[in-house]
Coordinates of C-alpha atoms in Angstrom, one line a residue:
Chain N
A12 CA -53.7 94.4 0.4
Q13 CA -52.6 90.5 0.9
S14 CA -52.9 88.2 -2.0
V15 CA -51.5 84.6 -2.9
S16 CA -50.6 84.0 -6.4
Q17 CA -50.6 80.3 -8.1
H18 CA -48.6 80.4 -11.3
N19 CA -49.9 77.2 -12.6
H20 CA -53.7 76.8 -13.3
H21 CA -53.5 73.7 -15.0
V22 CA -50.7 71.3 -15.0
I23 CA -50.7 67.8 -16.7
L24 CA -48.0 65.2 -15.9
S25 CA -47.6 61.7 -16.6
E26 CA -46.8 59.4 -13.7
A27 CA -43.4 59.4 -12.1
A28 CA -42.8 62.9 -13.3
S29 CA -41.2 65.2 -10.6
L30 CA -44.0 68.2 -9.3
E31 CA -43.2 71.9 -8.8
L32 CA -46.4 74.1 -8.2
G33 CA -45.7 77.7 -7.4
C34 CA -47.1 80.2 -4.7
N35 CA -46.2 83.7 -4.2
Y36 CA -48.0 85.6 -1.4
S37 CA -47.8 89.4 -0.6
Y38 CA -47.7 90.6 2.8
G39 CA -44.9 91.9 5.4
G40 CA -45.6 90.6 8.4
T41 CA -45.4 87.1 10.0
V42 CA -47.6 84.3 8.1
N43 CA -48.3 81.1 8.4
L44 CA -48.3 79.1 5.0
F45 CA -50.3 76.2 3.8
W46 CA -50.9 73.7 0.7
Y47 CA -54.4 72.3 0.6
V48 CA -55.6 69.2 -1.6
Q49 CA -59.0 68.8 -2.6
Y50 CA -60.2 65.9 -4.4
P51 CA -63.6 65.8 -6.4
G52 CA -66.0 65.9 -4.0
Q53 CA -64.2 65.8 -0.8
H54 CA -63.2 68.2 1.9
L55 CA -60.1 70.5 1.7
Q56 CA -57.4 68.4 2.9
L57 CA -54.2 69.7 4.5
L58 CA -50.8 68.9 2.9
L59 CA -48.6 70.4 4.6
K60 CA -48.1 73.8 6.6
Y61 CA -45.1 76.4 8.0
F62 CA -45.2 78.3 10.8
S63 CA -41.6 78.9 11.6
G64 CA -38.3 76.9 12.2
D65 CA -36.9 74.7 9.2
P66 CA -38.2 76.4 5.8
L67 CA -38.2 73.1 4.3
V68 CA -41.3 71.4 4.9
K69 CA -42.5 67.8 4.7
G70 CA -46.1 67.0 4.5
I71 CA -48.1 63.9 3.9
K72 CA -48.1 61.7 0.4
G73 CA -44.7 62.5 -0.1
F74 CA -45.3 66.3 -0.5
E75 CA -42.6 69.0 0.6
A76 CA -42.6 72.7 0.5
E77 CA -39.9 75.5 0.9
F78 CA -40.6 78.6 2.6
I79 CA -37.9 81.3 0.9
K80 CA -38.9 84.1 2.9
S81 CA -36.8 86.7 0.6
K82 CA -38.8 85.8 -2.4
F83 CA -42.2 85.3 -0.6
S84 CA -42.4 82.1 -2.0
F85 CA -43.9 78.8 -0.7
N86 CA -43.4 76.3 -3.6
L87 CA -44.8 72.9 -3.6
R88 CA -43.1 69.7 -4.5
K89 CA -43.2 66.2 -5.2
P90 CA -40.4 63.9 -6.8
S91 CA -42.7 61.3 -8.3
V92 CA -46.5 61.9 -8.7
Q93 CA -49.1 59.3 -9.1
W94 CA -52.4 59.0 -10.9
S95 CA -53.6 59.3 -7.4
D96 CA -52.4 62.9 -7.1
T97 CA -55.1 64.4 -9.7
A98 CA -56.6 67.1 -7.6
E99 CA -56.7 70.5 -7.1
Y100 CA -54.0 72.4 -4.7
F101 CA -54.3 75.6 -3.3
C102 CA -51.8 77.7 -1.6
A103 CA -53.3 79.7 1.4
V104 CA -51.7 82.1 3.6
T105 CA -53.0 83.5 7.3
N106 CA -51.6 86.3 9.4
S107 CA -50.3 84.7 12.7
G108 CA -52.9 84.6 15.3
T109 CA -55.8 84.4 12.6
Y110 CA -57.9 81.8 11.1
K111 CA -58.6 84.1 8.0
Y112 CA -57.4 82.4 4.9
I113 CA -56.2 84.3 2.0
F114 CA -56.1 81.5 -0.8
G115 CA -54.5 81.5 -4.2
T116 CA -56.5 80.8 -7.3
G117 CA -55.9 77.0 -6.9
T118 CA -54.0 74.5 -9.7
R119 CA -55.8 71.7 -11.3
L120 CA -53.3 68.7 -11.5
K121 CA -54.0 66.0 -14.1
V122 CA -51.8 62.6 -13.8
L123 CA -51.9 60.5 -16.7
A124 CA -51.5 56.9 -15.9
Chain Y
G17 CA -58.9 64.7 12.7
A18 CA -61.6 67.2 13.6
V19 CA -64.5 67.1 11.1
V20 CA -66.6 70.1 9.5
S21 CA -69.6 69.1 7.2
Q22 CA -71.7 71.0 5.0
H23 CA -74.8 70.5 3.8
P24 CA -76.1 70.2 1.2
S25 CA -72.9 69.4 -1.1
W26 CA -74.9 70.8 -4.2
V27 CA -78.2 72.5 -4.9
I28 CA -79.8 73.9 -7.8
C29 CA -82.9 76.8 -7.0
K30 CA -84.7 79.5 -9.1
S31 CA -84.1 82.8 -9.1
G32 CA -85.8 84.8 -6.6
T33 CA -85.8 81.9 -3.8
S34 CA -83.5 81.4 -0.7
V35 CA -81.3 79.0 0.1
K36 CA -79.9 77.4 3.3
I37 CA -76.6 75.9 3.6
E38 CA -75.3 74.1 6.6
C39 CA -71.9 73.9 8.2
R40 CA -71.2 71.7 11.5
S41 CA -68.5 70.9 13.3
L42 CA -69.0 66.9 14.0
D43 CA -66.4 66.2 16.7
F44 CA -65.4 69.9 18.3
Q45 CA -67.0 73.2 19.2
A46 CA -66.7 76.2 17.5
T47 CA -67.6 79.6 18.7
T48 CA -66.2 81.2 15.3
M49 CA -66.6 79.7 11.7
F50 CA -65.6 81.1 8.4
W51 CA -67.8 81.2 5.0
Y52 CA -65.7 81.5 1.8
R53 CA -66.7 81.8 -1.8
Q54 CA -65.3 80.6 -5.0
F55 CA -66.1 81.9 -8.4
P56 CA -64.8 80.2 -11.4
K57 CA -61.2 80.6 -12.0
Q58 CA -60.8 82.7 -8.8
S59 CA -59.5 82.2 -5.4
L60 CA -61.6 81.3 -2.3
M61 CA -62.5 84.5 -0.8
L62 CA -63.6 85.0 2.6
M63 CA -67.2 86.4 2.9
A64 CA -67.7 86.5 6.5
T65 CA -66.8 85.3 10.2
S66 CA -69.5 83.7 11.9
N67 CA -69.6 84.1 15.8
E68 CA -72.0 82.0 17.9
G69 CA -74.0 84.3 19.9
S70 CA -73.5 87.5 18.4
K71 CA -73.5 89.1 14.9
A72 CA -71.5 88.0 12.3
T73 CA -69.1 90.2 10.6
Y74 CA -68.6 90.7 6.8
E75 CA -65.7 91.5 4.5
Q76 CA -66.0 94.6 2.6
G77 CA -68.3 94.2 -0.5
V78 CA -70.3 91.3 0.8
E79 CA -74.2 92.4 1.2
K80 CA -75.1 91.0 5.0
D81 CA -78.7 91.3 4.1
K82 CA -78.2 89.0 1.0
F83 CA -76.0 86.5 2.9
L84 CA -77.7 86.2 6.2
I85 CA -75.6 84.1 8.6
N86 CA -77.0 82.4 11.8
H87 CA -74.3 80.7 14.6
A88 CA -77.1 79.5 16.2
S89 CA -75.1 76.9 18.8
L90 CA -71.4 75.7 19.2
T91 CA -71.4 73.4 16.5
L92 CA -73.6 74.8 13.9
S93 CA -73.5 78.0 11.5
T94 CA -75.7 78.5 8.5
L95 CA -75.5 81.0 5.6
T96 CA -78.7 81.7 3.7
V97 CA -78.4 83.2 0.3
T98 CA -81.7 85.4 0.2
S99 CA -83.4 86.1 -3.2
A100 CA -80.9 84.1 -4.9
H101 CA -79.9 85.3 -8.4
P102 CA -77.8 83.5 -11.2
E103 CA -74.7 85.5 -10.0
D104 CA -74.8 84.3 -6.6
S105 CA -74.1 80.9 -8.4
S106 CA -70.4 79.8 -6.8
F107 CA -68.9 77.5 -4.8
Y108 CA -69.4 78.2 -1.0
I109 CA -67.0 76.6 1.6
C110 CA -67.2 76.9 5.2
S111 CA -64.5 76.4 7.9
A112 CA -64.0 76.1 11.7
P113 CA -60.6 76.9 13.7
G114 CA -59.1 73.3 15.3
L115 CA -57.0 73.5 18.4
G116 CA -53.8 74.7 16.7
T117 CA -52.9 76.9 14.5
E118 CA -55.0 75.8 11.3
A119 CA -58.6 75.5 10.2
F120 CA -60.9 72.4 9.4
F121 CA -62.7 73.0 6.1
G122 CA -66.4 71.5 5.0
Q123 CA -66.7 69.6 1.4
G124 CA -68.0 72.8 0.2
T125 CA -71.8 73.2 -1.3
R126 CA -72.0 74.1 -5.4
L127 CA -75.1 76.4 -5.4
T128 CA -76.6 77.0 -9.1
V129 CA -79.0 79.7 -9.6
V130 CA -81.3 79.1 -12.6

């Protein structure tokens, strides 16, 4: 069965620290990869996505992620976090051509001012 | 961008009663919508696919008689949790496909059954 693993359930960082959130998926076919962020009381918001092409994807708010096919990974990074990045982050996968998402368990990030 | 609105954002109900959650696509039409559920410390899990004008398709292990889905129009899908019990307490999110290759999500509904 397909699955998505997020290794960090809770992360606490100080402002200006660098961030890397791990995401691994299990699926042998062609996938689309996503990172979503959810601020308290708000919608899931797309940070970035990978479908094909350059495996280093840049998203909004200074986030980027790198698709490493050989490792089935799609880790999220940000060089310098801000207090406003405090939120929950979800990695997700879809099979190409479908809108059925498989989500990771989410990572709660808290950034200390 | 496209907006999907869910209502209510949170609801508390008594055990044995039914609760309806609405999911609306505000500025686009959606012939298909998806319902997800998230238990504490677990992933968002797909429950069912809502199809406008036809029956919903449910994922394995999801009781279709308990989670009634109606896709009455091209902009509205509803999920009714019937005879709710405390174990149905969860976070429910809907989504609708956009024009591209990603879906748009509602803000979610926190259901607490007491």
